[in-house]
Short mmCIF file of C-alpha atoms in Angstrom, two decimals:
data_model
loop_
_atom_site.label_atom_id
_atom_site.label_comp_id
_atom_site.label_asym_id
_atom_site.label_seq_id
_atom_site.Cartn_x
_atom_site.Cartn_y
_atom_site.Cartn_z
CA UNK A 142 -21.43 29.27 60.36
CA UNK A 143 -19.64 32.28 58.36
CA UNK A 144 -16.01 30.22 59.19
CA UNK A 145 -17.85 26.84 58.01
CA UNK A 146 -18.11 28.84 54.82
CA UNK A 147 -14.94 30.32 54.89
CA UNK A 148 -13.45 26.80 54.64
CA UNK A 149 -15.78 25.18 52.15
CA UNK A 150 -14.89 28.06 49.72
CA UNK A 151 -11.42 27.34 50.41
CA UNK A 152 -11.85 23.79 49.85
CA UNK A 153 -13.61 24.36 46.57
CA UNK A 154 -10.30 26.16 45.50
CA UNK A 155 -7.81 23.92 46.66
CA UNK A 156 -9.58 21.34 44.93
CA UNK A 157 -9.40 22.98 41.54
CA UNK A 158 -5.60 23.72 42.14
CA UNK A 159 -4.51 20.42 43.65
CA UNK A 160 -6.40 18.80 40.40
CA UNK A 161 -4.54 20.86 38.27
CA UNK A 162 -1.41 20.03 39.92
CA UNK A 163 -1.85 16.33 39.54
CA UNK A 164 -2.43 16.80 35.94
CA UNK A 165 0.20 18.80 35.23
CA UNK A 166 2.56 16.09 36.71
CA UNK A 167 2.28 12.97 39.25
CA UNK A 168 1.52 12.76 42.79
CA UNK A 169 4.31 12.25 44.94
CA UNK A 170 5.50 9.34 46.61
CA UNK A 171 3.27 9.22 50.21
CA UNK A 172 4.71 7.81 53.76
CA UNK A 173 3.20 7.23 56.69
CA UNK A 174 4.55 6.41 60.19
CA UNK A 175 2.85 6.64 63.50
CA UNK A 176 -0.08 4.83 65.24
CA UNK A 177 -3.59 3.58 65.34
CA UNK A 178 -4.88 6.98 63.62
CA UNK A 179 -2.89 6.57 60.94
CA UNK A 180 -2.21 2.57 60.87
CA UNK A 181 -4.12 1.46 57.73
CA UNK A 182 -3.62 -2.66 57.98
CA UNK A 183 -0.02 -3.24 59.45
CA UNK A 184 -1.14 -4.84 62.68
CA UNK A 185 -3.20 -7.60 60.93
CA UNK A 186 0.04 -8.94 60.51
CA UNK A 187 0.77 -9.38 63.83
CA UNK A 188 -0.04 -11.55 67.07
CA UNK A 189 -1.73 -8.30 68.85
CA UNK A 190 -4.54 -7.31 70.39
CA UNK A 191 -4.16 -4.05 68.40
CA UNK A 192 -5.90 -5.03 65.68
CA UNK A 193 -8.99 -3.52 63.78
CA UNK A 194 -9.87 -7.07 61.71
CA UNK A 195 -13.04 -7.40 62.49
CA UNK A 196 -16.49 -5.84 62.01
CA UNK A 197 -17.82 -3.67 62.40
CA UNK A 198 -14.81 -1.52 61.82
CA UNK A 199 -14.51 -1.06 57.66
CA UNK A 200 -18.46 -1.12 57.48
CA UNK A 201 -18.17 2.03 55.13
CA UNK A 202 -15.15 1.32 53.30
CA UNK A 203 -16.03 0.66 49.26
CA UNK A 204 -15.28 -3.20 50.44
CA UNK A 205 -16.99 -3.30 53.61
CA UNK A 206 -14.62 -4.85 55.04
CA UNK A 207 -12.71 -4.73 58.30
CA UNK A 208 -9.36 -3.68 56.25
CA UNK A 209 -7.19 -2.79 59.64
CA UNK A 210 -8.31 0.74 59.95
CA UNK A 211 -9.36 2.00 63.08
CA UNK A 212 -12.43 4.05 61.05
CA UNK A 213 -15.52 3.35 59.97
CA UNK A 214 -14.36 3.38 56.44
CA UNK A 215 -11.22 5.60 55.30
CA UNK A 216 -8.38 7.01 57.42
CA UNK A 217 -6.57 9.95 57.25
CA UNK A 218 -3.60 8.53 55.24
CA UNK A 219 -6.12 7.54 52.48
CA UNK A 220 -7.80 10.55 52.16
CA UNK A 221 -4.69 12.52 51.57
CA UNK A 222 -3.71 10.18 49.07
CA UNK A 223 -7.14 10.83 47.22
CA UNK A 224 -6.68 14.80 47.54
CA UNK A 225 -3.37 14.01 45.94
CA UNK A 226 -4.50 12.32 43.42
CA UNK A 227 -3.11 9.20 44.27
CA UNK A 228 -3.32 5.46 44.87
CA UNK A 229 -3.65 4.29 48.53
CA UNK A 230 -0.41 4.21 50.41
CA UNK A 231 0.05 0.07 51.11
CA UNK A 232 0.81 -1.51 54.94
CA UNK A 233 4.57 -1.89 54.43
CA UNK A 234 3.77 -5.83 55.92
CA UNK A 235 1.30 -6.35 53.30
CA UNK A 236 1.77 -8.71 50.91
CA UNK A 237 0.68 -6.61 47.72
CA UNK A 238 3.41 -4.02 48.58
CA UNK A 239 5.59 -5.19 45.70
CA UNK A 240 6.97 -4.32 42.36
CA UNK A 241 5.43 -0.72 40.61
CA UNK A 242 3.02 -0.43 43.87
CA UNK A 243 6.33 0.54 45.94
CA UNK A 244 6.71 3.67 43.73
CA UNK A 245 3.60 5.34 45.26
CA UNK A 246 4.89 4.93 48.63
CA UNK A 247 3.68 2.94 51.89
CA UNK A 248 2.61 2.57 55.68
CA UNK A 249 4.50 2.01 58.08
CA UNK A 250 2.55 3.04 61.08
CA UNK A 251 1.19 0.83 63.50
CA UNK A 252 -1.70 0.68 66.24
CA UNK A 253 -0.32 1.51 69.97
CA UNK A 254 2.54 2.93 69.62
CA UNK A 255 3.98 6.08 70.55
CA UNK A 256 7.20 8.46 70.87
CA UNK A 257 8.65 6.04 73.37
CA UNK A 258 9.34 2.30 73.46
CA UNK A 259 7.82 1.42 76.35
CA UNK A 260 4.40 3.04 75.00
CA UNK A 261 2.28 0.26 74.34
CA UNK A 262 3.62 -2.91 76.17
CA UNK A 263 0.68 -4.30 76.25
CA UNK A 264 -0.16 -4.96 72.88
CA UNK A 265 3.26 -6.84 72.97
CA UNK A 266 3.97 -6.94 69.18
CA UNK A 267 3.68 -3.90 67.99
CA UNK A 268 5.83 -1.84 65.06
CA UNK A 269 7.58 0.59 67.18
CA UNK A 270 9.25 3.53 65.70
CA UNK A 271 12.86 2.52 65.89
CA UNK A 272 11.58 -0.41 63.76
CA UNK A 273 9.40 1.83 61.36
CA UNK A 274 12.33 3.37 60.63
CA UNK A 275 14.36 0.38 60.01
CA UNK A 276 11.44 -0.68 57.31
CA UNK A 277 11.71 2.38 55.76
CA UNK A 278 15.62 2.12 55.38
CA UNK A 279 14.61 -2.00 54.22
CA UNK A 280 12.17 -0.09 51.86
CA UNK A 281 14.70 2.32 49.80
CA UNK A 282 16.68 -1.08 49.12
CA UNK A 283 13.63 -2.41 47.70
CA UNK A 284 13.57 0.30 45.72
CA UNK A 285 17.17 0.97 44.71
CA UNK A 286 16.91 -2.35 43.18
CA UNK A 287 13.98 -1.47 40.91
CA UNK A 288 15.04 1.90 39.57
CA UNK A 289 18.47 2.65 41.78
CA UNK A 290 20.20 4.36 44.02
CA UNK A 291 19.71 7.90 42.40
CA UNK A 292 16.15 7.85 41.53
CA UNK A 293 15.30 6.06 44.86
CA UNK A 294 16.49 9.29 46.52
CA UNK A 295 14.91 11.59 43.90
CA UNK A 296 11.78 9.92 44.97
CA UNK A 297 12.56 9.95 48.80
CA UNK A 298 13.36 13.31 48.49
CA UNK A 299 10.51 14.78 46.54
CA UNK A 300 8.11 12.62 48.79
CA UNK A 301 5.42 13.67 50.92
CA UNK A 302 5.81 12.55 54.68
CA UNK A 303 3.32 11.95 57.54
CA UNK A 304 3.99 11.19 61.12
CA UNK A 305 1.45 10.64 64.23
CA UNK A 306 2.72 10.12 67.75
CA UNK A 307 2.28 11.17 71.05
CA UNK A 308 -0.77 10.32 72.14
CA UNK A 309 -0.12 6.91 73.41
CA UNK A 310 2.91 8.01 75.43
CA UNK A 311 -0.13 9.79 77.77
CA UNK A 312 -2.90 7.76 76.86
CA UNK A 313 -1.15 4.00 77.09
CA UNK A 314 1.93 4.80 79.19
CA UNK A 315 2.12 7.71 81.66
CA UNK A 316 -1.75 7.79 82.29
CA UNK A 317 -2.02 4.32 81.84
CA UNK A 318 -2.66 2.79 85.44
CA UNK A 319 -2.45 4.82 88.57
CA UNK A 320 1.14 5.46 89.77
CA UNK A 321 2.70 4.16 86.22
CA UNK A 322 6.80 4.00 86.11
CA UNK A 323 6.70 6.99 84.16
CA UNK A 324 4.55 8.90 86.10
CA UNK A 325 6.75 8.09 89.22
CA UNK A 326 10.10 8.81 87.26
CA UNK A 327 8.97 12.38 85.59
CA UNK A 328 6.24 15.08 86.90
CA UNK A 329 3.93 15.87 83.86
CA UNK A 330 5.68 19.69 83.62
CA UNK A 331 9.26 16.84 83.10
CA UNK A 332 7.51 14.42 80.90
CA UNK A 333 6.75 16.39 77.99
CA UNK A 334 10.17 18.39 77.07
CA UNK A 335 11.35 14.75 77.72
CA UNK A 336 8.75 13.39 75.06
CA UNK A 337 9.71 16.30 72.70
CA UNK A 338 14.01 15.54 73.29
CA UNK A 339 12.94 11.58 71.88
CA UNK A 340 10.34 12.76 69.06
CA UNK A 341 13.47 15.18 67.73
CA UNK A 342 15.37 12.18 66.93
CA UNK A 343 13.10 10.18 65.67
CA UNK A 344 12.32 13.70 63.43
CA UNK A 345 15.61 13.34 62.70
CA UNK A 346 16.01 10.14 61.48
CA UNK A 347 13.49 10.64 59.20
CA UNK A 348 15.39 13.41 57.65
CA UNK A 349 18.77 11.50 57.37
CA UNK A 350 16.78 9.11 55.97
CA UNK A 351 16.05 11.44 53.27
CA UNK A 352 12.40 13.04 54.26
CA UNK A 353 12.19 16.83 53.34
CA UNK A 354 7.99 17.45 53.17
CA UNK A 355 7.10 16.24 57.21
CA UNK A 356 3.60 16.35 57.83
CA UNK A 357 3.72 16.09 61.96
CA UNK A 358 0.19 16.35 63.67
CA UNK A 359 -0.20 17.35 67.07
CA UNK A 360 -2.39 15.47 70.00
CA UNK A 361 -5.80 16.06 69.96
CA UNK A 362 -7.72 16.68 72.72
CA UNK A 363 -7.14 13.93 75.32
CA UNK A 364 -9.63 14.35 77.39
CA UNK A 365 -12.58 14.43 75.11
CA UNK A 366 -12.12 11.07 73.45
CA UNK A 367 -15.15 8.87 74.23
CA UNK A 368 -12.57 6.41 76.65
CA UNK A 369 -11.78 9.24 78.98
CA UNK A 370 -15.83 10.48 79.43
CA UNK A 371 -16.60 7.34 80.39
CA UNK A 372 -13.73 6.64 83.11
CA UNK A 373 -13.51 10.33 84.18
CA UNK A 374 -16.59 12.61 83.41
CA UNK A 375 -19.89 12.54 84.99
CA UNK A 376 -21.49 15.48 82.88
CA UNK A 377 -19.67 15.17 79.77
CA UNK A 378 -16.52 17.43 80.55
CA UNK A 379 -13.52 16.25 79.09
CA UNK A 380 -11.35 15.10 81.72
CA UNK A 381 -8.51 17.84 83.12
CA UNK A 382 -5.39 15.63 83.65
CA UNK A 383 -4.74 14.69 79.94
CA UNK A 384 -6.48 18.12 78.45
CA UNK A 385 -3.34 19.54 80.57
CA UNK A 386 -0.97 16.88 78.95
CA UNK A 387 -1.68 17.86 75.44
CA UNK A 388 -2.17 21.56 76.30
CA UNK A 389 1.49 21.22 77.36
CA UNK A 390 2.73 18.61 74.26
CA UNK A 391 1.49 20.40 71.36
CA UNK A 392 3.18 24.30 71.84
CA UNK A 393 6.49 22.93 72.71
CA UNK A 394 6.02 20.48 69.50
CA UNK A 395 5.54 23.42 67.55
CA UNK A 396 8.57 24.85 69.14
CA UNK A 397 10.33 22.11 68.42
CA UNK A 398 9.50 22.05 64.70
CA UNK A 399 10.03 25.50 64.29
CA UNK A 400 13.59 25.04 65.70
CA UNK A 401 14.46 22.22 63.57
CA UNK A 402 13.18 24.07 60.60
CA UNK A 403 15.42 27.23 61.69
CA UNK A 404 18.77 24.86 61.76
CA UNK A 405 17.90 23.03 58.52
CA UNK A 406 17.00 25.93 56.98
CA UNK A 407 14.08 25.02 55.26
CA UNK A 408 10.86 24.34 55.86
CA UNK A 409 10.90 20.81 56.39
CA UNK A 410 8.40 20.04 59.39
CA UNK A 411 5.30 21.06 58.61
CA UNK A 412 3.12 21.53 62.54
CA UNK A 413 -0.86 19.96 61.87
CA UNK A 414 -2.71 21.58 64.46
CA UNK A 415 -5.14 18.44 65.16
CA UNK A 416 -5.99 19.69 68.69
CA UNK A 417 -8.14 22.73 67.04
CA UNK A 418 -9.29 21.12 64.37
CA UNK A 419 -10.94 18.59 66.92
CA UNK A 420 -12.37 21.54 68.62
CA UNK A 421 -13.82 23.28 65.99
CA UNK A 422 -16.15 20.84 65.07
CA UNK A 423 -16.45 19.29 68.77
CA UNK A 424 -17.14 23.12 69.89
CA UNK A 425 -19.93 23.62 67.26
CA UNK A 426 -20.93 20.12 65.77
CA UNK A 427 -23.47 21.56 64.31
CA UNK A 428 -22.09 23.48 61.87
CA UNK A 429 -20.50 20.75 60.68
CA UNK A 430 -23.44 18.33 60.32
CA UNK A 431 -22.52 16.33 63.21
CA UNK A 432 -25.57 15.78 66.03
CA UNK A 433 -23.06 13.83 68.49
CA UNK A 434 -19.64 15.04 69.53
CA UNK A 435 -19.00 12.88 72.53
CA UNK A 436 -20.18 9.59 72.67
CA UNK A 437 -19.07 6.79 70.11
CA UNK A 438 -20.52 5.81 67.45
CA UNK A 439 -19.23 1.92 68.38
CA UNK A 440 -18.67 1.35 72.18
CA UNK A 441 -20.64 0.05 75.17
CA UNK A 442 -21.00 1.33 78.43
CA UNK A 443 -21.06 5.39 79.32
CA UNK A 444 -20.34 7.15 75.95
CA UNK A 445 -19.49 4.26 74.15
CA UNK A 446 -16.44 4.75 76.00
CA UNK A 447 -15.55 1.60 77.83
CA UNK A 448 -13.70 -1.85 75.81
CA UNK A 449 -13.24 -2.28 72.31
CA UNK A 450 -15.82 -2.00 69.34
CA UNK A 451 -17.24 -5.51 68.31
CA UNK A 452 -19.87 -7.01 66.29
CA UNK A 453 -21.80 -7.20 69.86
CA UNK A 454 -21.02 -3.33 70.35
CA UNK A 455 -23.90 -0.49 69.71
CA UNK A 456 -23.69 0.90 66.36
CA UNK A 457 -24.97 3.62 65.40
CA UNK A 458 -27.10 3.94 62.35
CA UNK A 459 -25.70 7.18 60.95
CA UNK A 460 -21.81 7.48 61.22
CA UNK A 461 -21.54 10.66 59.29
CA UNK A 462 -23.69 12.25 62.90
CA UNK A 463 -20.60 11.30 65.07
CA UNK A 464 -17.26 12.87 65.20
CA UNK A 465 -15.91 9.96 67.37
CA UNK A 466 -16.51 5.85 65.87
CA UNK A 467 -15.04 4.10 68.57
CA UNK A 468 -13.56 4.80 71.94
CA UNK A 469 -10.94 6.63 70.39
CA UNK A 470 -11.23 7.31 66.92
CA UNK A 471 -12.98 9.40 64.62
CA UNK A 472 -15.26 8.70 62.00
CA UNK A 473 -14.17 9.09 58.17
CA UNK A 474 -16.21 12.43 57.78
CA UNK A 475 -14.18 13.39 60.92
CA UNK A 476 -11.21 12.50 59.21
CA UNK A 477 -12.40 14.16 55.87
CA UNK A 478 -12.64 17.47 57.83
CA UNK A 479 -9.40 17.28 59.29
CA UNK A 480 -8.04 17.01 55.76
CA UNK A 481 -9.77 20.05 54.40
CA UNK A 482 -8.22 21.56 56.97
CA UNK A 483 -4.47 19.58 56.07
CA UNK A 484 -5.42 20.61 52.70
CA UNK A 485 -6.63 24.36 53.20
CA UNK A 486 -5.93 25.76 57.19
CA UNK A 487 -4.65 28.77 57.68
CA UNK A 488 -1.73 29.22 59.98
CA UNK A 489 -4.03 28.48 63.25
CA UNK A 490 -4.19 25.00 61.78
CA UNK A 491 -1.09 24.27 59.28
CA UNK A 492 2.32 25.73 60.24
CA UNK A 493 4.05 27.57 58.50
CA UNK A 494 1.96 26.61 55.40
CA UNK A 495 -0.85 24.20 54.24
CA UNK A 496 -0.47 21.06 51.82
CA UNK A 497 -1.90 23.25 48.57
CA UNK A 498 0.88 25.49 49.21
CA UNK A 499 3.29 22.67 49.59
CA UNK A 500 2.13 21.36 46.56
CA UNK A 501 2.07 24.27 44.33
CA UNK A 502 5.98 25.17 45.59
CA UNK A 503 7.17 21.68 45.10
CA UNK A 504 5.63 21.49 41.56
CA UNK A 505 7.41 24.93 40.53
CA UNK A 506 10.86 22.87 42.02
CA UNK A 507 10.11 19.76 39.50
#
């Protein structure tokens, strides 16, 4: 309970200074790129099964409605933007993304994706990161044209950046079926440095492209997620194949960053610890408020673990007493701790610094 406290007293103060921040001088610009944890309406406009369009997903949003989100109500992506002090980052295939709205930045990320292109083949037409990318590039033209070339990468520059990926390339490619190409082409030990080579470039890209504040979360803990209890645990242990995978992924990601940071010699890529930020509040949901840390909120079958969520699903009354809403995705107060935590963490869960410190040192730059 005494760290619960810890981190409410430092959320209290990185309120204050974040709010002072914002009035001293606007938010940045905001990107996102990634997956289903960070999609926020992108794959509504496309012929997928990827899709979070229907109810009961959205039932706590301020519309109530299904708006693409995998969540309950708000994502990650939009609760940053709120601690920012800023509007809601648009889906980049949205058609309201136009005009003054492309100055606060957009989404790019989209459900089912991952590190690698063959992640996700099932969903068929997804917006894989080569092509989130390519938007982005599409994006500064749009821009360019509305204030030009300069200020476009003033804003680019001065933006804040998040990327999600990597849990997909286990989850919905080498762990996928039994025996998947993948797993007969690499050994897990193989896999990963061979995830962390392609996640570099796409890193990379993002930088050439002009990104220079890189939010880049780690996995979580594969294992636990609702999906994986019910297909692998019989007394609610998480299961031990995919705990291994991101046990392996997330060090040498940090590695990585750290090493990319060293040769660019700044502190570019900023390493969200999501795995123990899960755990904290998965170890002792209690402290947190949370009375269920394993099952879904919206599911069927063991844990709420098995198929999609659907209006003929079981829903739980209370979402704010479950860390997970569906099969694999957390609630918005799940999300809303993991962005104190964005927001406040100490080394253990923001390397080498948090987002208050990025914003207080990037305000002194202006």
């Amino acid at each position: 309970m005494a760290v619960s406290k810890s981190l409410l007293l430092l959320f209290a103060t990185s309120v204050f200074l974040a709010s002072a921040l914002v009035a001293e001088s606007a938010p940045p610009a905001f990107f996102v790129f990634g997956d289903s944890l960070v999609d926020s309406g992108n794959n509504n406009y496309l012929v997928t099964s990827a899709r979070a369009d229907a109810p009961p997903y959205g039932i706590d949003h301020p519309s109530h409605r299904a708006t693409g989100r995998f969540s309950n109500g708000y994502n990650i992506p939009d609760l940053i933007s709120q601690r920012i002090g800023s509007e809601p980052t648009l889906p980049y295939l949205g058609p309201d993304l136009h005009g003054q709205r492309l100055l606060v930045g957009a989404n790019f990320a989209s459900a089912g994706i991952g590190i690698l292109n063959d992640t996700g083949i099932q969903f068929v037409n997804i917006v894989r990161a080569p092509m989130q990318l390519a938007y982005f590039r599409q994006y500064q033209q749009r821009v360019s044209a509305l204030i030009g070339v300069e200020a476009t990468k003033q804003l680019v520059n001065n933006a804040l950046v998040l990327i999600t990926l990597g849990g997909n390339d286990f989850v919905n490619n080498y762990y996928l079926v039994p025996l998947s190409a993948r797993s007969r082409q690499f050994n897990l030990q193989d896999y990963v440095p061979f995830l962390i080579s392609e996640y570099r470039k796409i890193l990379m890209s993002l930088y050439d492209l002009g990104a220079r504040r890189v939010l880049v979360t780690g996995t979580g803990p594969l294992g636990c997620v609702p999906a994986e209890l019910a297909q692998h645990s019989r007394n609610g242990e998480c299961a031990p194949e995919l705990q291994r995978a991101s046990a392996l992924f997330n060090p040498q990601l940090d590695d990585m960053l750290a090493g990319l940071n060293n040769e660019l010699g700044s502190h570019v890529f900023i390493g969200v610890n999501t795995k123990q930020m899960h755990n904290d509040f998965m170890t002792n949901p209690s402290d947190y408020g949370f009375v269920n840390a394993k099952t879904a909120c919206c599911g069927q079958g063991p844990y709420n673990g098995i198929g999609l969520c659907t209006p003929m699903s079981n829903l739980c009354r209370n979402r704010d007493q479950y860390v997970f809403w569906d099969a694999f995705h957390p609630t918005e107060k799940a999300n809303k701790l993991i962005v104190d935590s964005i927001m406040v963490g100490s080394s253990e869960y923001m390397n080498p610094m948090n987002l208050s410190t990025i914003l207080a040192l990037d305000s002194k730059i202006k």
